Amino acid sequence: MSSEVARPTVGSKISVNVKPDSLLTRMKKSWVSYLFIAPFMLLFSVFTILPVLISIGFSFTYFNMLEPPTWIGWGNYLRLFLADDVFLIAVKNTLFFAAITGPLSYFMCFIFAWFINELQPKVRAFLTLLFYAPSISGNAFIVWTLIFHRDTYGYLNAQLLYFGLIDRPIQWLVDPDWMMPICILVTLWMSLGTSFLVFIAGLQGISPSLYEAGAIDGIKNRWQELWYLTLPAMRGYMMFGAIMSITGSFQAASILTQLTGPTPTDYATWTVMQHLLDYGNVRYEMGYASAIAVVLFLTMVGTQKLVQRLLNKIGT
Amino acid sequence: MIKRIRKPRLSRSLGGDIGIFIFLGLGAAFMSMPLVFSINNAFKPLNELFLFPPRFFVKNPTMDNFTDLMVLMSKSWVPITRYFYNSIKIVVLGMLGNVIAGSLAAYALSKHDFPGRKLVNEAIVLSLMFASAVTNIPNYLTISYLGWVNTHWSIIVPAWQWTLGLYLMKNFIDAMVPNTLIEAARIDGASEFRVYAQVVMPIVKPAWLTLIILVFQNLWSLTGGQFLYAEELKTLPTALNQISAGGIARQGVAAAITLMMMSVPIIVFIINQSKIVETMGTSGMGGE
């Protein structure tokens, strides 16, 4: 059996003096591996790869979902960058939003997971639930719209007026000066989600013997331990968390829409993803929406490559 | 006191521990707001729900909202148990398929070396970054070509290939399963499937338990949107949304529904987390 199985990279080094097999032979030898990935790959090709390729094709067409798409070449992309002022505002907002929420949510996920991991199992499970609560409780972030309600009955306005810090209510979710900071605050509050859980599970999987050996080798405090032992052991999960933060912060839309409404003042909280949904779901300009998706995709891929380069420096 | 809360570990200072406790305490108070708010809201009588200025905590708790909800549900045209059954069916089948297909592929992608492996790995990471809003139309065409429109398969089968699961499983197998262990199992004559099922999967139990929470939560909140038309096929969130959309007088019932809908993932989460803690206590198997 084992001769037909593709060997892991470590084992393949043994047969150095043998002539390397041709691609076809290697593929034939790997049939078990292909069997393992077959169910997933079949579905993935049909429900993800194919639709994505079709959408990229749509981005070069005018497609209103009623008539067949007509080819317009780079038209959508030219319109995006040369004629669509709102898109440029959205790009500026998205970059600002992502530059703050992306790294901050990432560090929050890791720091909270790291701290929680120091605790006894029962306390840890309870705190994990409390920190994960904003992500698990669906639309419970509506509570923020009550706190930042714009009249004197809003929780925050009422308190500030009571203490005499302001003399009239602040229009939190309508005033362009306040909208973005509030959206960022609420997003960060909801950001202890997938990566947080993955970090906790990952930290628990690190063998205690690693730390004991480290202590003997002269690790003095928790910060040295973090940099030289924990972070290198967590590198795979750190990349996972980075991708979650990138996709989360660049594709933010629904929280912003529900906080500041579908038509925010001066487009102060209008993001690229909202622009995309506006053209795709409201105006039925699928070609244009696809072009936005492609631009957003390329931006995220670029950011991911950059972050990967930074993460490779960990523990050195 | 502090020794009882935190795990005994080397290289830790007392001052740092106290700092961490204060930090975690403040964070927990801030983060638990939605839970506290939703629980309070569900037990508020109508006059407190419409109180202005709104009050955070309930003053005269009542079960009225829940009894109202029961009455409304019993009057439903399709029995409420049917919606519940639909939701459970979608969640369970979708979750099983996702974990199985994802972990099978994750094992091969992590521990086998075969032509095309790099390409597949890259495609999976890239797919996480493409906005799904624009792939809805091609997906609808595929599903309708397969004849799955207005069946539960339209929701269940696409969930089997959610790449998040595979990517998560692959990361855990990379980090937690030593190559030497797999080699040893092969030398003992274990087939590849046995290596996967009896060596790899038990070690990465925390990974698939975490994945179960994430997939459960995603599927539990799905309404079936553009694919399910027949009333008897719709899911619990759809039915409960219909009830709470019944106007301003349904505010109390809506609060009860919110609490009910979020309590199910929370219960799953608690059971699940206790299992993760158990495995960690006993296995002692770590990354090398």
Coordinates of C-alpha atoms in Angstrom, one line a residue:
Chain A
M1 CA 0.0 0.0 0.0
S2 CA 2.5 2.5 1.1
S3 CA 4.5 2.3 -2.1
E4 CA 1.6 3.8 -4.0
V5 CA 1.2 6.6 -1.6
A6 CA 2.9 10.0 -2.2
R7 CA 5.5 10.4 0.4
P8 CA 5.7 13.5 2.6
T9 CA 8.4 16.0 1.8
V10 CA 10.7 14.7 4.5
G11 CA 10.7 11.1 3.2
S12 CA 11.2 12.0 -0.5
K13 CA 14.8 13.1 0.2
I14 CA 15.9 9.5 0.6
S15 CA 15.9 8.6 -3.1
V16 CA 18.4 11.2 -4.3
N17 CA 20.3 9.2 -6.8
V18 CA 17.2 7.9 -8.6
K19 CA 16.2 9.7 -11.8
P20 CA 13.3 12.0 -11.0
D21 CA 9.9 10.7 -12.3
S22 CA 8.1 12.4 -15.1
L23 CA 5.1 14.5 -14.1
L24 CA 2.6 11.9 -15.4
T25 CA 4.3 9.1 -13.3
R26 CA 4.3 11.2 -10.2
M27 CA 0.6 12.0 -10.8
K28 CA -0.2 8.3 -11.2
K29 CA 1.7 7.6 -8.0
S30 CA -0.3 10.2 -6.1
W31 CA -3.7 8.8 -6.9
V32 CA -4.5 8.3 -3.2
S33 CA -3.9 12.0 -2.6
Y34 CA -6.2 13.0 -5.5
L35 CA -8.8 10.7 -4.0
F36 CA -8.6 12.6 -0.7
I37 CA -9.0 16.0 -2.3
A38 CA -11.6 14.8 -5.0
P39 CA -14.8 15.4 -3.1
F40 CA -13.8 18.9 -2.0
M41 CA -12.2 19.9 -5.3
L42 CA -15.2 18.8 -7.3
L43 CA -17.6 21.0 -5.3
F44 CA -15.0 23.8 -5.0
S45 CA -14.6 23.9 -8.8
V46 CA -18.4 24.0 -9.4
F47 CA -19.4 26.4 -6.6
T48 CA -16.4 28.7 -6.2
I49 CA -13.8 28.6 -9.0
L50 CA -16.3 28.6 -11.9
P51 CA -18.5 31.4 -10.5
V52 CA -15.4 33.5 -9.8
L53 CA -14.1 33.1 -13.3
I54 CA -17.5 33.9 -14.7
S55 CA -17.7 37.0 -12.6
I56 CA -14.2 38.1 -13.8
G57 CA -15.6 37.6 -17.3
F58 CA -18.7 39.7 -16.4
S59 CA -16.4 42.6 -15.3
F60 CA -15.6 43.2 -18.9
T61 CA -19.2 43.4 -20.0
Y62 CA -22.3 45.5 -19.5
F63 CA -24.8 43.1 -17.8
N64 CA -28.1 44.3 -16.4
M65 CA -29.3 40.8 -15.6
L66 CA -32.3 41.1 -18.0
E67 CA -30.4 41.3 -21.4
P68 CA -27.5 39.1 -22.2
P69 CA -24.1 40.7 -21.3
T70 CA -22.4 42.9 -24.0
W71 CA -18.6 43.1 -24.2
I72 CA -17.2 46.5 -23.3
G73 CA -13.6 45.7 -22.6
W74 CA -12.0 47.8 -20.0
G75 CA -15.0 50.2 -19.9
N76 CA -16.1 49.3 -16.4
Y77 CA -12.6 49.8 -15.0
L78 CA -12.1 53.1 -16.8
R79 CA -15.4 54.3 -15.4
L80 CA -14.5 53.2 -11.9
F81 CA -11.3 55.2 -11.7
L82 CA -12.0 58.1 -14.1
A83 CA -15.8 58.8 -13.8
D84 CA -17.1 57.5 -10.5
D85 CA -16.4 60.1 -7.8
V86 CA -18.3 58.1 -5.2
F87 CA -16.1 55.0 -5.8
L88 CA -13.0 57.1 -5.1
I89 CA -14.6 58.3 -1.8
A90 CA -15.3 54.7 -1.1
V91 CA -11.8 53.6 -1.8
K92 CA -10.4 56.3 0.5
N93 CA -12.9 55.3 3.3
T94 CA -12.1 51.6 2.9
L95 CA -8.4 52.1 3.0
F96 CA -8.7 54.2 6.1
F97 CA -11.2 51.8 7.7
A98 CA -9.1 48.7 6.9
A99 CA -5.8 50.4 8.0
I100 CA -7.3 50.8 11.5
T101 CA -9.6 47.9 12.0
G102 CA -7.5 45.3 10.2
P103 CA -4.3 45.5 12.4
L104 CA -6.2 46.4 15.6
S105 CA -8.7 43.5 15.3
Y106 CA -5.8 41.2 14.6
F107 CA -3.8 42.2 17.6
M108 CA -7.0 42.2 19.8
C109 CA -7.8 38.6 18.8
F110 CA -4.3 37.5 19.6
I111 CA -3.8 39.4 22.8
F112 CA -7.1 38.4 24.3
A113 CA -6.5 34.8 23.2
W114 CA -3.1 34.8 24.7
F115 CA -4.2 36.3 28.0
I116 CA -7.2 33.9 28.2
N117 CA -4.9 31.0 27.6
E118 CA -3.1 31.7 30.8
L119 CA -6.2 30.9 32.8
Q120 CA -7.6 27.7 34.3
P121 CA -9.9 25.7 31.9
K122 CA -13.3 26.7 33.5
V123 CA -12.5 30.4 33.8
R124 CA -11.1 30.3 30.2
A125 CA -14.2 28.7 28.8
F126 CA -16.4 31.3 30.5
L127 CA -14.3 34.3 29.3
T128 CA -14.1 32.9 25.8
L129 CA -17.9 32.9 25.7
L130 CA -18.1 36.4 27.0
F131 CA -15.6 37.7 24.5
Y132 CA -17.1 35.8 21.6
A133 CA -20.6 37.0 22.6
P134 CA -20.8 39.9 20.1
S135 CA -20.0 37.6 17.2
I136 CA -22.5 34.9 18.2
S137 CA -25.4 37.1 19.1
G138 CA -26.5 38.0 15.6
N139 CA -27.9 41.5 15.4
A140 CA -27.3 42.4 19.0
F141 CA -25.1 45.3 18.0
I142 CA -28.3 47.2 17.6
V143 CA -27.6 48.1 21.2
W144 CA -25.0 50.6 19.8
T145 CA -27.7 52.5 17.9
L146 CA -29.5 53.1 21.2
I147 CA -26.3 54.3 22.9
F148 CA -25.4 56.6 20.0
H149 CA -29.0 57.7 19.4
R150 CA -28.9 61.2 18.1
D151 CA -31.5 62.9 20.3
T152 CA -31.4 63.7 24.1
Y153 CA -32.8 60.2 24.8
G154 CA -29.7 58.4 23.5
Y155 CA -27.8 56.8 26.4
L156 CA -24.6 58.7 25.7
N157 CA -26.1 62.0 24.9
A158 CA -28.3 61.8 28.1
Q159 CA -25.2 61.1 30.2
L160 CA -23.1 63.9 28.6
L161 CA -25.9 66.4 29.0
Y162 CA -26.5 65.4 32.6
F163 CA -22.8 66.0 33.5
G164 CA -22.9 69.3 31.6
L165 CA -20.1 68.2 29.2
I166 CA -22.2 69.3 26.1
D167 CA -25.1 71.7 25.9
R168 CA -27.0 70.0 23.0
P169 CA -27.1 66.4 21.8
I170 CA -24.5 65.3 19.4
Q171 CA -25.7 63.8 16.1
W172 CA -23.5 60.8 16.4
L173 CA -24.5 58.6 13.5
V174 CA -25.4 61.5 11.2
D175 CA -22.5 63.9 11.7
P176 CA -19.6 63.0 9.3
D177 CA -17.0 63.8 12.0
W178 CA -18.4 61.0 14.3
M179 CA -19.8 58.4 11.9
M180 CA -16.5 56.7 11.0
P181 CA -15.0 56.6 14.5
I182 CA -18.2 55.0 15.8
C183 CA -18.3 52.4 13.0
I184 CA -14.7 51.6 13.7
L185 CA -15.4 51.2 17.5
V186 CA -18.4 48.9 16.9
T187 CA -16.5 46.8 14.3
L188 CA -13.6 46.3 16.7
W189 CA -16.1 45.4 19.4
M190 CA -17.4 42.6 17.1
S191 CA -14.0 41.5 15.9
L192 CA -13.2 38.8 18.3
G193 CA -14.6 36.1 16.0
T194 CA -13.2 33.3 13.9
S195 CA -9.5 34.2 14.4
F196 CA -10.0 34.6 18.2
L197 CA -11.4 31.0 18.5
V198 CA -8.6 29.7 16.2
F199 CA -5.9 31.4 18.2
I200 CA -7.3 30.0 21.5
A201 CA -7.4 26.4 20.0
G202 CA -4.0 26.9 18.5
L203 CA -2.4 28.2 21.8
Q204 CA -3.8 25.2 23.6
G205 CA -2.2 22.9 21.1
I206 CA 1.3 24.1 21.9
S207 CA 3.1 21.4 24.0
P208 CA 4.0 22.5 27.6
S209 CA 7.4 20.8 27.1
L210 CA 8.3 23.6 24.7
Y211 CA 8.0 26.2 27.5
E212 CA 9.8 24.0 30.0
A213 CA 12.7 23.6 27.6
G214 CA 12.6 27.4 26.9
A215 CA 12.8 28.2 30.7
I216 CA 15.9 26.0 31.0
D217 CA 17.4 27.7 27.9
G218 CA 17.0 31.1 29.7
I219 CA 13.7 32.6 28.7
K220 CA 13.2 35.2 31.5
N221 CA 9.7 36.7 31.1
R222 CA 6.5 36.3 29.3
W223 CA 7.5 38.7 26.5
Q224 CA 10.6 36.7 25.6
E225 CA 8.5 33.6 25.7
L226 CA 6.0 35.1 23.4
W227 CA 8.5 36.2 20.8
Y228 CA 10.8 33.2 20.8
L229 CA 8.5 30.3 21.5
T230 CA 4.8 31.1 21.2
L231 CA 4.7 33.2 18.0
P232 CA 7.0 30.9 16.0
A233 CA 4.8 27.9 17.1
M234 CA 1.7 29.9 16.0
R235 CA 3.0 31.1 12.6
G236 CA 0.4 29.1 10.6
Y237 CA -2.5 30.4 12.6
M238 CA -1.1 33.9 12.5
M239 CA -1.4 33.8 8.7
F240 CA -4.9 32.5 9.0
G241 CA -5.8 35.3 11.4
A242 CA -4.2 37.8 9.0
I243 CA -6.4 36.6 6.1
M244 CA -9.5 36.8 8.3
S245 CA -8.6 40.4 9.3
I246 CA -7.9 41.4 5.7
T247 CA -11.1 40.0 4.3
G248 CA -13.1 41.3 7.3
S249 CA -11.9 44.8 7.1
F250 CA -11.8 45.3 3.3
Q251 CA -15.3 43.7 2.9
A252 CA -17.0 45.5 5.7
A253 CA -20.5 46.6 4.7
S254 CA -23.4 45.4 6.7
I255 CA -22.4 46.8 10.1
L256 CA -21.8 50.2 8.5
T257 CA -25.1 50.1 6.6
Q258 CA -27.1 49.2 9.7
L259 CA -25.4 51.9 11.8
T260 CA -25.3 54.9 9.5
G261 CA -28.1 53.9 7.1
P262 CA -28.0 53.0 3.4
T263 CA -27.3 56.6 2.4
P264 CA -24.8 58.0 4.9
T265 CA -24.2 61.7 5.2
D266 CA -21.6 62.9 2.5
Y267 CA -20.8 59.2 1.9
A268 CA -18.7 59.5 5.1
T269 CA -18.9 55.8 5.8
W270 CA -19.4 54.5 2.3
T271 CA -17.1 51.6 1.6
V272 CA -16.1 49.7 -1.6
M273 CA -18.1 46.7 -0.5
Q274 CA -21.2 48.9 0.0
H275 CA -20.6 50.4 -3.5
L276 CA -20.4 46.8 -4.9
L277 CA -23.7 45.7 -3.2
D278 CA -25.4 48.9 -4.3
Y279 CA -24.6 48.2 -8.0
G280 CA -25.1 44.5 -7.7
N281 CA -28.3 44.2 -5.6
V282 CA -30.0 47.6 -6.1
R283 CA -29.0 48.9 -9.5
Y284 CA -28.6 45.5 -11.2
E285 CA -25.4 46.5 -13.0
M286 CA -23.7 43.2 -12.5
G287 CA -20.8 43.9 -14.9
Y288 CA -19.9 47.0 -13.0
A289 CA -20.3 45.3 -9.6
S290 CA -18.0 42.5 -10.8
A291 CA -15.3 45.0 -11.8
I292 CA -15.5 46.4 -8.3
A293 CA -15.1 42.9 -6.9
V294 CA -12.0 42.3 -9.0
V295 CA -10.4 45.5 -7.9
L296 CA -11.2 44.7 -4.2
F297 CA -9.8 41.2 -4.7
L298 CA -6.6 42.4 -6.2
T299 CA -6.2 44.9 -3.3
M300 CA -6.7 42.2 -0.7
V301 CA -4.3 39.8 -2.4
G302 CA -1.6 42.5 -2.5
T303 CA -2.2 43.3 1.2
Q304 CA -2.0 39.6 2.0
K305 CA 1.4 39.1 0.2
L306 CA 2.7 42.1 2.2
V307 CA 1.5 40.8 5.5
Q308 CA 3.0 37.3 4.7
R309 CA 6.4 39.0 4.2
L310 CA 6.1 40.7 7.6
L311 CA 5.0 37.5 9.4
N312 CA 8.0 35.6 8.1
K313 CA 10.1 37.9 10.3
I314 CA 8.6 36.5 13.5
G315 CA 11.0 35.1 16.0
T316 CA 14.2 36.1 14.2
Chain B
M1 CA -6.6 33.6 44.6
I2 CA -4.5 34.3 41.6
K3 CA -2.9 30.9 41.7
R4 CA -6.4 29.4 41.6
I5 CA -7.4 31.3 38.5
R6 CA -4.4 30.9 36.3
K7 CA -2.5 27.9 35.2
P8 CA 0.8 27.3 37.0
R9 CA 3.5 28.3 34.5
L10 CA 7.1 29.3 34.5
S11 CA 8.4 32.8 33.7
R12 CA 5.4 34.8 35.0
S13 CA 5.5 37.8 37.2
L14 CA 2.8 38.6 39.8
G15 CA 2.4 42.2 38.6
G16 CA 1.9 41.1 35.0
D17 CA -0.8 38.6 36.2
I18 CA -2.7 41.3 38.1
G19 CA -2.5 43.6 35.0
I20 CA -3.9 40.9 32.8
F21 CA -6.8 40.2 35.2
I22 CA -7.8 43.9 35.3
F23 CA -7.5 44.1 31.5
L24 CA -9.6 40.9 31.0
G25 CA -12.2 42.0 33.5
L26 CA -12.8 45.4 31.8
G27 CA -12.8 43.7 28.4
A28 CA -15.3 41.1 29.5
A29 CA -17.7 43.7 30.9
F30 CA -17.6 45.7 27.7
M31 CA -18.0 42.6 25.4
S32 CA -20.8 40.9 27.3
M33 CA -23.1 43.9 26.7
P34 CA -25.2 42.3 23.9
L35 CA -25.8 39.2 26.0
V36 CA -26.9 41.2 29.0
F37 CA -29.0 43.5 26.8
S38 CA -30.8 40.7 24.9
I39 CA -31.6 38.8 28.0
N40 CA -33.0 41.9 29.7
N41 CA -35.0 42.8 26.7
A42 CA -36.6 39.5 26.3
F43 CA -38.1 39.7 29.8
K44 CA -39.3 43.3 29.6
P45 CA -43.0 44.0 29.5
L46 CA -44.3 46.0 26.6
N47 CA -44.4 49.3 28.5
E48 CA -40.7 49.0 29.4
L49 CA -39.7 48.2 25.8
F50 CA -41.3 51.4 24.6
L51 CA -40.1 53.4 27.5
F52 CA -38.3 56.7 26.6
P53 CA -35.5 57.2 27.5
P54 CA -34.9 53.5 27.0
R55 CA -33.7 51.6 30.1
F56 CA -30.9 49.0 29.8
F57 CA -32.0 46.7 32.6
V58 CA -35.4 45.2 33.1
K59 CA -37.4 46.4 36.1
N60 CA -40.4 44.1 36.3
P61 CA -39.4 40.9 34.5
T62 CA -42.2 38.9 32.8
M63 CA -42.6 35.8 30.7
D64 CA -45.4 37.5 28.6
N65 CA -43.1 37.7 25.5
F66 CA -42.5 34.0 25.5
T67 CA -46.1 33.1 26.1
D68 CA -47.1 35.4 23.2
L69 CA -44.6 33.8 21.0
M70 CA -45.9 30.3 21.8
V71 CA -49.5 31.5 20.9
L72 CA -48.3 33.0 17.6
M73 CA -46.3 29.9 16.8
S74 CA -49.2 27.5 17.5
K75 CA -51.3 29.6 15.0
S76 CA -48.7 29.2 12.3
W77 CA -50.0 27.8 9.0
V78 CA -47.0 25.4 8.7
P79 CA -46.3 23.9 12.1
I80 CA -43.3 25.6 13.8
T81 CA -41.8 22.1 14.3
R82 CA -41.4 21.8 10.5
Y83 CA -39.3 25.0 10.3
F84 CA -37.3 23.7 13.2
Y85 CA -36.8 20.3 11.5
N86 CA -35.7 22.1 8.3
S87 CA -33.1 24.2 10.1
I88 CA -31.7 21.2 12.0
K89 CA -31.5 19.1 8.8
I90 CA -29.6 21.9 6.9
V91 CA -27.3 22.6 9.8
V92 CA -26.4 18.9 10.5
L93 CA -26.0 17.8 6.9
G94 CA -24.1 20.9 5.9
M95 CA -21.8 20.7 8.9
L96 CA -21.0 17.0 8.5
G97 CA -20.2 17.4 4.8
N98 CA -18.1 20.5 5.4
V99 CA -16.0 18.9 8.1
I100 CA -15.6 15.6 6.3
A101 CA -14.8 17.0 2.8
G102 CA -12.7 19.7 4.3
S103 CA -10.6 17.5 6.6
L104 CA -10.0 14.8 4.0
A105 CA -8.6 17.4 1.5
A106 CA -6.8 19.2 4.3
Y107 CA -4.9 16.0 5.3
A108 CA -3.7 15.4 1.7
L109 CA -2.9 19.0 1.1
S110 CA -0.9 19.2 4.4
K111 CA 1.0 15.9 4.5
H112 CA 1.1 14.6 0.9
D113 CA 3.4 15.9 -1.8
F114 CA 1.7 15.6 -5.2
P115 CA 1.7 17.6 -8.4
G116 CA -0.7 20.5 -8.2
R117 CA -0.7 20.8 -4.4
K118 CA 0.8 24.3 -4.3
L119 CA -1.7 25.5 -6.9
V120 CA -4.7 24.1 -4.9
N121 CA -3.4 25.7 -1.7
E122 CA -3.0 29.0 -3.4
A123 CA -6.5 28.8 -5.0
I124 CA -8.0 28.2 -1.6
V125 CA -6.4 31.2 0.0
L126 CA -7.3 33.4 -2.9
S127 CA -11.0 32.2 -2.9
L128 CA -11.4 33.5 0.6
M129 CA -10.8 37.0 -0.7
F130 CA -13.3 37.2 -3.6
A131 CA -16.6 38.9 -2.7
S132 CA -19.3 36.3 -2.8
A133 CA -22.0 38.9 -3.7
V134 CA -21.0 38.8 -7.4
T135 CA -20.8 35.0 -7.6
N136 CA -24.5 34.6 -6.7
I137 CA -25.8 34.7 -10.2
P138 CA -23.5 32.0 -11.7
N139 CA -24.2 30.0 -8.6
Y140 CA -28.0 30.3 -9.1
L141 CA -27.6 29.1 -12.7
T142 CA -25.6 26.1 -11.6
I143 CA -28.1 25.1 -8.9
S144 CA -31.0 25.5 -11.2
Y145 CA -29.2 23.4 -13.9
L146 CA -28.7 20.7 -11.3
G147 CA -32.5 20.9 -10.5
W148 CA -31.9 21.8 -6.9
V149 CA -33.9 25.1 -6.7
N150 CA -36.5 24.8 -4.0
T151 CA -34.8 21.8 -2.3
H152 CA -32.6 21.8 0.7
W153 CA -29.6 20.6 -1.3
S154 CA -29.3 24.1 -2.7
I155 CA -28.1 25.3 0.7
I156 CA -26.5 22.1 2.0
V157 CA -24.2 21.1 -0.9
P158 CA -22.5 24.6 -1.4
A159 CA -21.8 24.6 2.3
W160 CA -19.7 21.5 1.9
Q161 CA -17.0 23.5 0.0
W162 CA -16.8 26.6 2.3
T163 CA -13.1 27.0 2.1
L164 CA -12.7 28.4 5.6
G165 CA -13.1 24.9 7.0
L166 CA -10.4 23.3 4.8
Y167 CA -8.0 26.2 5.4
L168 CA -8.5 26.0 9.1
M169 CA -8.1 22.2 9.2
K170 CA -5.0 22.4 7.1
N171 CA -3.4 24.9 9.4
F172 CA -4.0 22.8 12.4
I173 CA -2.7 19.6 10.8
D174 CA 0.4 21.5 9.7
A175 CA 1.1 22.6 13.2
M176 CA -0.1 19.8 15.4
V177 CA 0.6 16.5 13.6
P178 CA 4.3 15.5 13.4
N179 CA 5.4 13.8 10.1
T180 CA 7.3 11.2 12.1
L181 CA 4.0 10.0 13.7
I182 CA 2.4 9.5 10.2
E183 CA 5.5 7.7 9.0
A184 CA 5.4 5.4 12.0
A185 CA 1.7 4.6 11.4
R186 CA 2.5 3.8 7.7
I187 CA 5.4 1.5 8.8
D188 CA 2.9 -0.3 11.0
G189 CA 0.9 -1.0 7.9
A190 CA -2.0 1.5 8.3
S191 CA -3.7 2.5 5.1
E192 CA -3.8 6.2 4.3
F193 CA -7.5 6.4 5.2
R194 CA -6.7 4.8 8.6
V195 CA -3.9 7.3 9.1
Y196 CA -6.4 10.1 8.5
A197 CA -9.2 8.7 10.6
Q198 CA -7.3 7.2 13.5
V199 CA -4.1 9.2 13.8
V200 CA -4.7 12.7 12.4
M201 CA -8.3 13.4 13.2
P202 CA -8.0 12.6 17.0
I203 CA -5.0 14.9 17.3
V204 CA -6.7 17.8 15.6
K205 CA -10.0 17.5 17.6
P206 CA -9.8 21.1 18.8
A207 CA -9.7 22.1 15.1
W208 CA -12.8 20.4 14.0
L209 CA -14.6 21.3 17.2
T210 CA -13.9 25.0 16.5
L211 CA -14.9 24.5 12.9
I212 CA -18.2 23.0 14.0
I213 CA -19.0 26.1 16.0
L214 CA -18.2 28.4 13.0
V215 CA -20.2 26.3 10.5
F216 CA -23.1 25.8 12.8
Q217 CA -23.4 29.6 13.4
N218 CA -23.3 30.3 9.7
L219 CA -25.9 27.7 8.7
W220 CA -28.1 28.4 11.7
S221 CA -28.7 32.0 10.6
L222 CA -29.3 31.2 6.9
T223 CA -32.8 32.0 5.6
G224 CA -32.6 30.1 2.3
G225 CA -33.0 33.4 0.4
Q226 CA -33.3 33.0 -3.3
F227 CA -33.4 29.2 -3.3
L228 CA -36.3 28.1 -1.1
Y229 CA -39.8 29.1 -2.2
A230 CA -42.1 26.5 -0.7
E231 CA -43.3 27.6 2.8
E232 CA -42.8 24.1 4.2
L233 CA -39.1 24.1 3.2
K234 CA -38.2 27.4 4.8
T235 CA -36.0 27.6 7.9
L236 CA -36.5 28.8 11.5
P237 CA -34.9 32.2 11.0
T238 CA -37.3 32.9 8.1
A239 CA -40.4 31.9 10.1
L240 CA -39.3 33.9 13.2
N241 CA -38.4 36.9 11.0
Q242 CA -41.9 36.8 9.6
I243 CA -43.4 36.8 13.1
S244 CA -41.3 39.7 14.3
A245 CA -41.9 41.7 11.2
G246 CA -45.6 41.8 12.1
G247 CA -45.5 45.4 13.2
I248 CA -44.6 47.4 16.2
A249 CA -46.8 45.5 18.6
R250 CA -44.6 42.4 18.1
Q251 CA -41.6 44.2 19.7
G252 CA -41.8 42.0 22.8
V253 CA -42.1 38.8 20.8
A254 CA -39.2 39.9 18.6
A255 CA -37.0 40.3 21.7
A256 CA -38.0 36.8 22.8
I257 CA -37.1 35.5 19.4
T258 CA -33.7 37.2 19.4
L259 CA -32.9 35.5 22.7
M260 CA -34.2 32.1 21.5
M261 CA -32.2 32.3 18.2
M262 CA -29.0 33.2 19.9
S263 CA -29.3 30.7 22.8
V264 CA -29.0 27.7 20.4
P265 CA -25.5 28.6 19.1
I266 CA -24.5 29.5 22.6
I267 CA -25.5 26.1 24.0
V268 CA -23.6 24.4 21.1
F269 CA -20.7 26.7 21.9
I270 CA -20.6 25.8 25.6
I271 CA -20.8 22.0 25.0
N272 CA -18.2 22.3 22.3
Q273 CA -15.8 24.3 24.4
S274 CA -16.0 21.9 27.3
K275 CA -15.0 19.1 24.8
I276 CA -12.0 21.1 23.6
V277 CA -10.8 21.6 27.2
E278 CA -11.2 17.8 27.8
T279 CA -9.1 16.8 24.8
M280 CA -6.4 19.3 25.8
G281 CA -6.2 17.9 29.3
T282 CA -5.7 14.3 28.2
S283 CA -4.0 14.1 24.9
G284 CA -0.8 15.9 25.6
M285 CA 0.1 15.7 22.0
G286 CA 1.7 18.9 20.8
G287 CA 3.4 20.3 17.7
E288 CA 7.0 19.6 17.2

